[in-house]
Amino acid sequence: MKDKLKNNLGLKIIAFVFAVFLWWAVVNIDDPINTKQFYVDVAVTNPEVITNAGKSYQILDDTKTITVTIKARRKVLDEIKSSYIMATADLREMQDSSVPIRVKVIGFEGSYESATAYPQNIQVSVENTMKKTFPITTVANGTPRDGYVVGSMTASPKTVDISGPESAVSKISKVVARVDVSEMSSDATIETDLVYYDAAENRIDKTLLSSNCDKNGVSVSVDIWNTKKVQLQFDTSDIKPASGYAFTGIEVEPQAIRVAGTTEQLDALTQLEIRAEELKKRDVSANEEVIVDITKHLPEGIIMADSDESSVVVRILVEKAGTKSILLPVGSIQIENAPSKFNLEKGPEQEVELQFSGSKEALENLNSEKITASVDLSQYTEAGTYTVKVEITELPEGCTYIGEATIQIVLTKK
C-alpha cells in the first residue's frame, strides 16, 4: 500500500494542485487585492523645452491635481500614502497640447499591480511670455493693542515685476502684501509673501508665474501710532437765521473724536478747529442737520483712529426771535480813532437805548455788562458837534443788534 502511494504520480499531482489552490484561497481571503484612490498633484518636468524658446505654458482644465487609483493587496494599500505617489508630466512628450501623466509609487516598486491616473493626460496651453510691473498694496490683518492704531505701512520694494503666460499675467488686478498687526504696540518690520488678485478679488495661482521678489521676498515697515480723544470746536459765524428767527446754538454728535499720530503731534493737539465753511447756512428758519467730514480738518500727519467714525452730525438750532432793549451808559462807549488836534466831549445824554433780538434764553441773560460798544471818529476832521452811530463790537452768542442808536460828540480846538 505504501509503495502504491509513492508510485502513484496522478495522486501526487492532484495533491500539489490542491495545495496550491488552498494557498491561493487562504491568501486571497486573508489579504485580498483591492483598489484605493489617492489625490495627487502633478509635477511638470522639463519645462525648458518651452521656456528656452521664449514661451510660457499654462495647465488647462484644473488638471494640476489628479486622481490616482492603485490596485494592490490590502496590506500594501494600507501602507501607501499620497506623499509616496509621484505623478509627472514630461513636456518632452507633449503631442499637440496633450502631455501623458506617468505614475510611480516610490518605495513600493513591484508591490502593486497597477497605478492609473485620471485624467491620463494634462492639457497645456503654450503662449507668449508677458512681464508687467505692479505696485504693492499693503493690508493690515488683526488689531493693534488697545490705544494704538496702524499709522502707516510701507512695502520694500514698493513694486514687483511679474512674468509668466500672457493670459495669467493679464488677469492680475492688484498685488497685496498682508501683515498681521495683532496686539502690536510699537513699530516693526515684517517679512511677508505677495498675493495676487484678479478684478473680482479672486486669488490667482502663482505656480506658473515668477517675480523679482520670489528670492528675497517682501518686507513691510509698520508704524504704530498712539491715539488721543480731542474735542471739536465749530466756527458758527456763517450761520445766518431767517428774518424773525434767532440762532440758538448747535448740537454735535459725537462732541469729541479719537485721532492717531506720533506722540509729538498728539501733544500739540488740544482741540480740533472746524472752519466756518462747513456750517455756512443762510435764512435758517428751522432746525437743520449737517454731516461734516472731519478728515478734511485734520492737521497734517494726524489720522482718524477709526475711519468709520470720520463724520459727525451737527444740528443747527434756531427759534422765533424776541427783542430786548438795553440802556447802556454813554461813558462806557469806547472812542475809536479820535483826532488828536481836538478836545473831545460826549453829549449830555447819560444812557443810550440799544435794541437786540435773539432767543428767549439769550435775551434773558443779556445785560449792559456783556455788551461792548464803540463809535468811530476817523471821518471827522473839523471842529463841531456830530451825531455818531454806535457800533456793537462784542455781544453774547444768540443775540443780534438790530438798533440804529447814536450819541452826540463835540470836537473843539485845543
Short mmCIF file of N, CA and C in Angstrom, two decimals, residues 243-306:
data_model
loop_
_atom_site.label_atom_id
_atom_site.label_comp_id
_atom_site.label_asym_id
_atom_site.label_seq_id
_atom_site.Cartn_x
_atom_site.Cartn_y
_atom_site.Cartn_z
N SER A 243 -35.14 136.12 8.79
CA SER A 243 -35.71 137.28 9.48
C SER A 243 -36.77 136.81 10.48
N GLY A 244 -36.67 137.29 11.70
CA GLY A 244 -37.62 136.90 12.73
C GLY A 244 -37.21 135.67 13.51
N TYR A 245 -36.03 135.13 13.19
CA TYR A 245 -35.54 133.93 13.89
C TYR A 245 -34.17 134.23 14.51
N ALA A 246 -33.84 133.46 15.52
CA ALA A 246 -32.57 133.63 16.22
C ALA A 246 -31.82 132.30 16.24
N PHE A 247 -30.54 132.37 15.98
CA PHE A 247 -29.67 131.20 16.08
C PHE A 247 -29.36 130.96 17.55
N THR A 248 -29.66 129.76 18.03
CA THR A 248 -29.51 129.48 19.46
C THR A 248 -28.35 128.55 19.78
N GLY A 249 -27.67 128.03 18.76
CA GLY A 249 -26.53 127.17 19.04
C GLY A 249 -26.52 125.92 18.18
N ILE A 250 -25.61 125.02 18.47
CA ILE A 250 -25.50 123.76 17.74
C ILE A 250 -25.39 122.60 18.72
N GLU A 251 -25.81 121.43 18.26
CA GLU A 251 -25.61 120.18 18.98
C GLU A 251 -24.75 119.28 18.10
N VAL A 252 -23.69 118.70 18.66
CA VAL A 252 -22.75 117.89 17.89
C VAL A 252 -22.70 116.49 18.45
N GLU A 253 -22.77 115.50 17.58
CA GLU A 253 -22.69 114.10 18.00
C GLU A 253 -21.76 113.34 17.04
N PRO A 254 -20.63 112.85 17.52
CA PRO A 254 -20.12 112.99 18.89
C PRO A 254 -19.42 114.34 19.07
N GLN A 255 -19.25 114.76 20.30
CA GLN A 255 -18.61 116.03 20.60
C GLN A 255 -17.09 115.94 20.58
N ALA A 256 -16.56 114.71 20.63
CA ALA A 256 -15.11 114.50 20.59
C ALA A 256 -14.83 113.29 19.71
N ILE A 257 -13.66 113.28 19.10
CA ILE A 257 -13.27 112.17 18.24
C ILE A 257 -11.90 111.65 18.68
N ARG A 258 -11.62 110.42 18.32
CA ARG A 258 -10.31 109.85 18.65
C ARG A 258 -9.44 109.87 17.40
N VAL A 259 -8.27 110.46 17.54
CA VAL A 259 -7.33 110.58 16.42
C VAL A 259 -6.04 109.86 16.77
N ALA A 260 -5.19 109.68 15.76
CA ALA A 260 -3.92 108.98 15.97
C ALA A 260 -2.79 109.76 15.31
N GLY A 261 -1.61 109.63 15.89
CA GLY A 261 -0.43 110.29 15.35
C GLY A 261 0.77 110.00 16.23
N THR A 262 1.88 110.65 15.93
CA THR A 262 3.05 110.47 16.78
C THR A 262 2.82 111.16 18.12
N THR A 263 3.61 110.81 19.10
CA THR A 263 3.46 111.40 20.43
C THR A 263 3.59 112.91 20.38
N GLU A 264 4.56 113.42 19.60
CA GLU A 264 4.77 114.86 19.49
C GLU A 264 3.56 115.55 18.87
N GLN A 265 3.01 114.96 17.82
CA GLN A 265 1.85 115.56 17.15
C GLN A 265 0.63 115.60 18.07
N LEU A 266 0.41 114.52 18.82
CA LEU A 266 -0.76 114.48 19.69
C LEU A 266 -0.62 115.44 20.87
N ASP A 267 0.59 115.61 21.37
CA ASP A 267 0.80 116.55 22.48
C ASP A 267 0.47 117.97 22.07
N ALA A 268 0.70 118.29 20.79
CA ALA A 268 0.45 119.66 20.31
C ALA A 268 -1.01 119.90 19.96
N LEU A 269 -1.81 118.86 19.93
CA LEU A 269 -3.21 118.99 19.51
C LEU A 269 -4.11 118.98 20.74
N THR A 270 -4.75 120.11 21.05
CA THR A 270 -5.64 120.20 22.21
C THR A 270 -7.10 120.12 21.82
N GLN A 271 -7.45 120.70 20.67
CA GLN A 271 -8.81 120.59 20.13
C GLN A 271 -8.74 120.73 18.62
N LEU A 272 -9.81 120.33 17.96
CA LEU A 272 -9.84 120.37 16.50
C LEU A 272 -10.78 121.48 16.04
N GLU A 273 -10.21 122.46 15.35
CA GLU A 273 -10.99 123.60 14.87
C GLU A 273 -11.65 123.23 13.53
N ILE A 274 -12.97 123.41 13.47
CA ILE A 274 -13.72 123.15 12.24
C ILE A 274 -14.10 124.48 11.62
N ARG A 275 -13.68 124.70 10.39
CA ARG A 275 -13.86 126.00 9.74
C ARG A 275 -15.33 126.34 9.51
N ALA A 276 -15.60 127.68 9.41
CA ALA A 276 -16.97 128.18 9.29
C ALA A 276 -17.65 127.70 8.02
N GLU A 277 -16.88 127.40 6.98
CA GLU A 277 -17.46 127.00 5.69
C GLU A 277 -18.29 125.72 5.80
N GLU A 278 -17.98 124.87 6.80
CA GLU A 278 -18.73 123.63 6.95
C GLU A 278 -20.17 123.89 7.39
N LEU A 279 -20.42 125.01 8.07
CA LEU A 279 -21.77 125.32 8.57
C LEU A 279 -22.28 126.63 7.95
N LYS A 280 -21.95 126.83 6.69
CA LYS A 280 -22.41 128.04 6.01
C LYS A 280 -23.87 127.87 5.61
N LYS A 281 -24.75 128.52 6.34
CA LYS A 281 -26.19 128.42 6.11
C LYS A 281 -26.81 129.81 6.11
N ARG A 282 -27.77 130.03 5.23
CA ARG A 282 -28.45 131.31 5.14
C ARG A 282 -29.96 131.12 5.30
N ASP A 283 -30.61 132.15 5.90
CA ASP A 283 -32.07 132.16 6.05
C ASP A 283 -32.58 130.89 6.71
N VAL A 284 -31.96 130.50 7.80
CA VAL A 284 -32.37 129.29 8.51
C VAL A 284 -33.60 129.60 9.34
N SER A 285 -34.70 128.89 9.07
CA SER A 285 -35.94 129.12 9.80
C SER A 285 -36.44 127.88 10.53
N ALA A 286 -35.63 126.78 10.47
CA ALA A 286 -35.97 125.55 11.19
C ALA A 286 -34.67 124.83 11.52
N ASN A 287 -34.71 123.97 12.51
CA ASN A 287 -33.51 123.22 12.87
C ASN A 287 -33.03 122.38 11.68
N GLU A 288 -31.74 122.36 11.45
CA GLU A 288 -31.17 121.62 10.32
C GLU A 288 -30.04 120.73 10.81
N GLU A 289 -29.87 119.57 10.12
CA GLU A 289 -28.75 118.68 10.42
C GLU A 289 -27.75 118.73 9.28
N VAL A 290 -26.48 118.82 9.62
CA VAL A 290 -25.40 118.85 8.65
C VAL A 290 -24.40 117.76 9.02
N ILE A 291 -24.01 116.94 8.03
CA ILE A 291 -22.99 115.92 8.25
C ILE A 291 -21.65 116.50 7.81
N VAL A 292 -20.69 116.50 8.72
CA VAL A 292 -19.39 117.11 8.47
C VAL A 292 -18.31 116.03 8.43
N ASP A 293 -17.53 116.04 7.36
CA ASP A 293 -16.40 115.12 7.22
C ASP A 293 -15.20 115.71 7.97
N ILE A 294 -14.86 115.08 9.08
CA ILE A 294 -13.82 115.61 9.96
C ILE A 294 -12.43 115.47 9.33
N THR A 295 -12.24 114.48 8.47
CA THR A 295 -10.90 114.21 7.93
C THR A 295 -10.33 115.41 7.18
N LYS A 296 -11.19 116.27 6.62
CA LYS A 296 -10.71 117.43 5.88
C LYS A 296 -10.07 118.47 6.79
N HIS A 297 -10.29 118.37 8.08
CA HIS A 297 -9.81 119.38 9.02
C HIS A 297 -8.69 118.86 9.91
N LEU A 298 -8.26 117.62 9.66
CA LEU A 298 -7.19 117.07 10.49
C LEU A 298 -5.85 117.72 10.12
N PRO A 299 -5.04 118.05 11.10
CA PRO A 299 -3.70 118.59 10.81
C PRO A 299 -2.87 117.56 10.04
N GLU A 300 -1.88 118.02 9.33
CA GLU A 300 -1.02 117.13 8.56
C GLU A 300 -0.34 116.13 9.49
N GLY A 301 -0.39 114.86 9.09
CA GLY A 301 0.23 113.81 9.90
C GLY A 301 -0.70 113.16 10.90
N ILE A 302 -1.89 113.73 11.09
CA ILE A 302 -2.88 113.17 12.03
C ILE A 302 -3.92 112.40 11.22
N ILE A 303 -4.32 111.23 11.71
CA ILE A 303 -5.35 110.44 11.05
C ILE A 303 -6.44 110.08 12.06
N MET A 304 -7.59 109.62 11.54
CA MET A 304 -8.63 109.12 12.41
C MET A 304 -8.21 107.77 13.00
N ALA A 305 -8.45 107.58 14.28
CA ALA A 305 -8.14 106.28 14.89
C ALA A 305 -9.04 105.19 14.34
N ASP A 306 -10.26 105.57 13.96
CA ASP A 306 -11.21 104.63 13.34
C ASP A 306 -11.83 105.34 12.14
#
